[in-house]
GROMACS .gro file of C-alpha atoms in nm:
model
  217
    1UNK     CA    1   0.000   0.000   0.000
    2UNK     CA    2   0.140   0.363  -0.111
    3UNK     CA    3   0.119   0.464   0.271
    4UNK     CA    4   0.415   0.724   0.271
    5UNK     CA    5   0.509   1.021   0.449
    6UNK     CA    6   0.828   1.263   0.358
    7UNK     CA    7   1.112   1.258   0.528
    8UNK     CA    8   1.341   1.575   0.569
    9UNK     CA    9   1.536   1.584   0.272
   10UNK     CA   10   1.158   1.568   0.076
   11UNK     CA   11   1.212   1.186   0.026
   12UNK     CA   12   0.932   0.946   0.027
   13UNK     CA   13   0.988   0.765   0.285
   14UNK     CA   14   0.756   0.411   0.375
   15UNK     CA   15   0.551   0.497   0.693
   16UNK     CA   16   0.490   0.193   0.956
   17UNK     CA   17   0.118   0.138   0.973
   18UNK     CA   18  -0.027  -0.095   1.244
   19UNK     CA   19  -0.373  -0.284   1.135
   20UNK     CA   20  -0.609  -0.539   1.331
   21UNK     CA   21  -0.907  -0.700   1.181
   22UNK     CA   22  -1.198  -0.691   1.389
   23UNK     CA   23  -1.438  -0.964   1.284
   24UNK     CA   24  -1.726  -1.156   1.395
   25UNK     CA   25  -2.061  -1.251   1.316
   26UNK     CA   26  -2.365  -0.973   1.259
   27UNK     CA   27  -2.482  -0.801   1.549
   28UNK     CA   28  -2.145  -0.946   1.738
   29UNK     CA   29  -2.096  -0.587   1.883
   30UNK     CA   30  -1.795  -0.537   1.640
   31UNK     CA   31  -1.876  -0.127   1.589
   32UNK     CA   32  -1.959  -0.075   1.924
   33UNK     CA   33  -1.629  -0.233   2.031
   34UNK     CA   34  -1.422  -0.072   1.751
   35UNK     CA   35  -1.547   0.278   1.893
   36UNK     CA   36  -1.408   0.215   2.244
   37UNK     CA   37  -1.112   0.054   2.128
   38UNK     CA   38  -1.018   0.363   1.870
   39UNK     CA   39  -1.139   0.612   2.138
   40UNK     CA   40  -0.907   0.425   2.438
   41UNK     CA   41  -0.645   0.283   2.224
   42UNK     CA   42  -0.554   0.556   1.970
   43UNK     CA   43  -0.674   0.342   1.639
   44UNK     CA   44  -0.888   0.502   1.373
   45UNK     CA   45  -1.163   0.312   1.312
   46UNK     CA   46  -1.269   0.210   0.922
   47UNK     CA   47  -1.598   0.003   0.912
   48UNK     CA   48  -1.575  -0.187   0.590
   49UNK     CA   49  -1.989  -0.216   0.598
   50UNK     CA   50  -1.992   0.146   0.636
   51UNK     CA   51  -1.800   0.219   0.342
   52UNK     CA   52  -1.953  -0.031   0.139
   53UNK     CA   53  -2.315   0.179   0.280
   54UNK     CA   54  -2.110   0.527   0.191
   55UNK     CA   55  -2.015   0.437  -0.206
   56UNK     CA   56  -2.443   0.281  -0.209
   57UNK     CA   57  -2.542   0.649  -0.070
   58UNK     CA   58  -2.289   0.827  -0.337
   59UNK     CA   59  -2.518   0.655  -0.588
   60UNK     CA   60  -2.220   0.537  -0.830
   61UNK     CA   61  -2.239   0.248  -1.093
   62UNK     CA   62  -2.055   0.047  -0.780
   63UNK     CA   63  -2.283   0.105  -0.523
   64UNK     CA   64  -2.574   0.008  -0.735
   65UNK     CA   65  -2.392  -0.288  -0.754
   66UNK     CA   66  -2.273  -0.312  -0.403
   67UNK     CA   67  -2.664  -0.261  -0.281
   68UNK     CA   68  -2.788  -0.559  -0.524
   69UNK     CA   69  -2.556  -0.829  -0.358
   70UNK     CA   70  -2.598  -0.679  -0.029
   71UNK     CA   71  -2.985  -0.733  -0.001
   72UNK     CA   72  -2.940  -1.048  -0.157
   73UNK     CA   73  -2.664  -1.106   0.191
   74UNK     CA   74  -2.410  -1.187  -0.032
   75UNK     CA   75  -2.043  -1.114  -0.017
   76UNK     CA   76  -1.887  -0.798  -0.185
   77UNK     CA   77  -1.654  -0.867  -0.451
   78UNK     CA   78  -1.308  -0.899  -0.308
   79UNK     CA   79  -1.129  -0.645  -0.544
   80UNK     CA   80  -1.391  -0.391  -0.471
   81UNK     CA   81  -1.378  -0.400  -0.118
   82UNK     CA   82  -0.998  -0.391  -0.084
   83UNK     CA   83  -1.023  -0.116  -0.340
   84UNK     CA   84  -1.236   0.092  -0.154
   85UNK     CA   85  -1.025   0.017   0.158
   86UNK     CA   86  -0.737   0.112   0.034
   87UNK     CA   87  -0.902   0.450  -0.074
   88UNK     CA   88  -1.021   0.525   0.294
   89UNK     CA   89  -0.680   0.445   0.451
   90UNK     CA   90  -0.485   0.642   0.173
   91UNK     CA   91  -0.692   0.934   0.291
   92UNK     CA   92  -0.644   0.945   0.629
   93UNK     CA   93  -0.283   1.007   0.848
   94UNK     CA   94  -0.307   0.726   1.072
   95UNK     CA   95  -0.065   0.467   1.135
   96UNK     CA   96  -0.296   0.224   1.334
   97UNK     CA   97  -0.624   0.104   1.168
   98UNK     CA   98  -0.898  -0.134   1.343
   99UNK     CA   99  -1.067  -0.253   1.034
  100UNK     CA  100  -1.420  -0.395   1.135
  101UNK     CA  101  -1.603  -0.654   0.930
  102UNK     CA  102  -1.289  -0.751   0.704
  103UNK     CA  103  -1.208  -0.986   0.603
  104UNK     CA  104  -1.522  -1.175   0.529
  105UNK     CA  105  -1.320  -1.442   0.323
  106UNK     CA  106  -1.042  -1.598   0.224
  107UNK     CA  107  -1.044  -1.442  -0.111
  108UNK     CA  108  -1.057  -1.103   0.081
  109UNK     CA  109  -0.772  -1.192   0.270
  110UNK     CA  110  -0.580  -1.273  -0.071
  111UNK     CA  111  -0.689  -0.952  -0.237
  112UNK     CA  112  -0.540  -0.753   0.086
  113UNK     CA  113  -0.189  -0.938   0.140
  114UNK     CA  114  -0.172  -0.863  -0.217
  115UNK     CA  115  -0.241  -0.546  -0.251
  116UNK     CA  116  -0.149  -0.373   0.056
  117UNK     CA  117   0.161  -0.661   0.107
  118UNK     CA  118   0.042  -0.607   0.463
  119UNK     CA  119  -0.073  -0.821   0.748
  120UNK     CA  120  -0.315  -0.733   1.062
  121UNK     CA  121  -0.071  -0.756   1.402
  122UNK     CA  122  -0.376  -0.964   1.533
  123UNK     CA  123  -0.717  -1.043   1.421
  124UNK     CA  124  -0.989  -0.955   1.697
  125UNK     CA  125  -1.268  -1.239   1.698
  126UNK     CA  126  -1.585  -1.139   1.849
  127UNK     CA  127  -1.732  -1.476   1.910
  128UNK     CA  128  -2.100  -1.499   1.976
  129UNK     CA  129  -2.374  -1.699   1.972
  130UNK     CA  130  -2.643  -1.654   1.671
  131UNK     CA  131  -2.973  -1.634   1.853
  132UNK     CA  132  -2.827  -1.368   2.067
  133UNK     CA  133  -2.695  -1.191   1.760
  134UNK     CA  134  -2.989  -1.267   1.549
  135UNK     CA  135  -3.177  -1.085   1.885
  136UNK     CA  136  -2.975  -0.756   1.870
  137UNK     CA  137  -3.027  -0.711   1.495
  138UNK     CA  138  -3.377  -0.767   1.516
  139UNK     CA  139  -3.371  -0.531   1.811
  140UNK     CA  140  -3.128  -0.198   1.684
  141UNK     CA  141  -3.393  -0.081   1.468
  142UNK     CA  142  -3.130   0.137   1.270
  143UNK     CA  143  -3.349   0.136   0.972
  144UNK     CA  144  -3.114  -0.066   0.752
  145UNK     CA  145  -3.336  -0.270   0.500
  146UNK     CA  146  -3.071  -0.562   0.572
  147UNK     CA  147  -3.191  -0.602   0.902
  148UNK     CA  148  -3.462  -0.850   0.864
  149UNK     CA  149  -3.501  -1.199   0.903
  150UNK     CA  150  -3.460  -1.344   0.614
  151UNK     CA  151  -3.159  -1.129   0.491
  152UNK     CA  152  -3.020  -1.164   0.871
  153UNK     CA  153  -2.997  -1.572   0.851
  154UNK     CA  154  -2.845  -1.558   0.486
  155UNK     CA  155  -2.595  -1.335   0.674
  156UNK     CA  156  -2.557  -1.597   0.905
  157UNK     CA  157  -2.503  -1.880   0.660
  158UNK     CA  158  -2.251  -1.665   0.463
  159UNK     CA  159  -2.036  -1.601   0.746
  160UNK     CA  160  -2.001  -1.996   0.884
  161UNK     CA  161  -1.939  -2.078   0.533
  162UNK     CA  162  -1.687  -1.770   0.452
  163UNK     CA  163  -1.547  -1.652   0.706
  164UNK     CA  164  -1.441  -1.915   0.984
  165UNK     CA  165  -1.211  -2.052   0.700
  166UNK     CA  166  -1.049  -1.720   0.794
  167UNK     CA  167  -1.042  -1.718   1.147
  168UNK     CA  168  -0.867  -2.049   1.089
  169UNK     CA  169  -0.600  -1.948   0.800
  170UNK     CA  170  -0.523  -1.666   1.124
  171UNK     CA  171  -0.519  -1.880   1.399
  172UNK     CA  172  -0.269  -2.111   1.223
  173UNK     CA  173  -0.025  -1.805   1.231
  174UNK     CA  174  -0.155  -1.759   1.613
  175UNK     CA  175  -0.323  -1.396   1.517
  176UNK     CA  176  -0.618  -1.467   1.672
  177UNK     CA  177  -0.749  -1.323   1.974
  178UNK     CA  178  -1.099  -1.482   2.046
  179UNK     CA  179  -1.314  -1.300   2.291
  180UNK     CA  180  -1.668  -1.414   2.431
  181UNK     CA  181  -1.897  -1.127   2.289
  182UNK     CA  182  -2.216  -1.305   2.397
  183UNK     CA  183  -2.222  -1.100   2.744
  184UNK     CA  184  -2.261  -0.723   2.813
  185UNK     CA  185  -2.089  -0.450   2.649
  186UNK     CA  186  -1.879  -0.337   2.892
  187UNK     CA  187  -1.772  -0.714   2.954
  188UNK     CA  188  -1.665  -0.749   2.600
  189UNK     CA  189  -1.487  -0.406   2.633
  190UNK     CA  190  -1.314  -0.582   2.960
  191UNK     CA  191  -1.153  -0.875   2.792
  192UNK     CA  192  -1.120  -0.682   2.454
  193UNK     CA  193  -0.876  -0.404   2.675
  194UNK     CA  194  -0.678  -0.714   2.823
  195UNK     CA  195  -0.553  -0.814   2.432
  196UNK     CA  196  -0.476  -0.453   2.328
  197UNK     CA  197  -0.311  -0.403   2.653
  198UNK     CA  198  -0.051  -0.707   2.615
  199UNK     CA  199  -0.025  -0.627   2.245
  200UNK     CA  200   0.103  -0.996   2.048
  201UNK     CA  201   0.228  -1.140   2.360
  202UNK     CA  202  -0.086  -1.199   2.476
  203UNK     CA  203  -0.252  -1.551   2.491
  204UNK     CA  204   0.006  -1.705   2.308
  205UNK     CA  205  -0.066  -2.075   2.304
  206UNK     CA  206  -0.022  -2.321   2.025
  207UNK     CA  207  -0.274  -2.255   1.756
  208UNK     CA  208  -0.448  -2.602   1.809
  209UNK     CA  209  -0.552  -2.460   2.168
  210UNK     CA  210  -0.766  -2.215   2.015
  211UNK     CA  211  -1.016  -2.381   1.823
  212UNK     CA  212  -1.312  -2.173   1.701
  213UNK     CA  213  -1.619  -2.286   1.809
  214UNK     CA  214  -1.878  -2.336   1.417
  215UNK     CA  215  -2.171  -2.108   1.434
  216UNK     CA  216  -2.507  -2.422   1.451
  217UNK     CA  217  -2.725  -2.280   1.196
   0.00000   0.00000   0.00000
């Protein structure tokens, strides 16, 4: 990724840039995490279902085209996502960025190691049960037209199916930190400041003692 800042001779010169994923199933608490971890820990926060929403709104030939597989709860193209990543971390002088809701699969993570030729220091895994998060979606009322039913247990099915395949590509190069994000917010936030807190030292056990637990749909 052209992340670059001048040095003083007027050189470009590469800039560091810290990243964690934040992912986890819908209505795991992952933006309502990501805005006390940014606010406590100095990230800046990019919600990759935010942008996605942002380039719908801007009503461009993409979005149309984001907002067609998106009601149908599919997964964004890989190379348009990373894309419009990139674009929101070019534009911004940050070097540390929680990205919540990516990746979603393993192509995503492909796109992004190729692209960027980065990798997240860890991968924050917000691990919660699905009738609890099928509850709070049902419950936000944020007037998203994804929020339904139907669209919320395609969502469901999409993510065992694409994204645990991640979770386990990360844990076998022990990125993961796995949180329970079934219980209260300020729980969550509890064991969530713990990993951030201890950095890449924390937790670290051999991968095979930190098997994800499959969503039962």
């Amino acid at each position: 990724m052209d992340l670059h800042k001048e040095d003083d001779r007027g050189s470009a010169k590469q800039k560091k840039v810290k990243i964690v994923f934040v992912i986890g199933g819908p209505g795991s608490g992952k933006g309502t995490q990501c805005k006390r971890i940014a606010q406590q820990f100095g990230y800046t926060h990019l919600s990759v279902g935010e942008i996605l929403r942002q380039e719908i709104s801007s009503g461009s030939e993409t979005g149309s085209m984001i907002q067609k597989i998106m009601k149908e709860g599919k997964l964004v193209p890989s190379d348009v996502t990373v894309r419009l990543l990139q674009q929101a971390m070019q534009g911004i002088n940050s070097d540390k960025f929680l990205i919540d809701g990516f990746p979603r699969n393993e192509e995503n993570v492909k796109a992004f190691e190729d692209l960027t030729k980065m990798e997240p220091e860890f991968v924050l895994y917000l691990d919660c049960p699905q009738d609890e998060m099928e509850k709070r979606l049902l419950s936000r009322n944020e007037g998203r037209e994804d929020d339904n039913v139907e669209t919320i247990r395609k969502r469901f099915k999409v993510f065992m199916e694409s994204t645990l395949p991640t979770i386990e590509y990360y844990e076998s190069k022990g990125k993961i930190r796995k949180v329970d994000a079934g219980k209260s917010v300020d729980e969550v936030f509890e064991s969530i400041k713990v990993i951030f807190s201890q950095g890449k030292d924390y937790n670290k056990v051999p991968p095979s003692r930190h098997k994800c637990k499959c969503l039962i749909l």
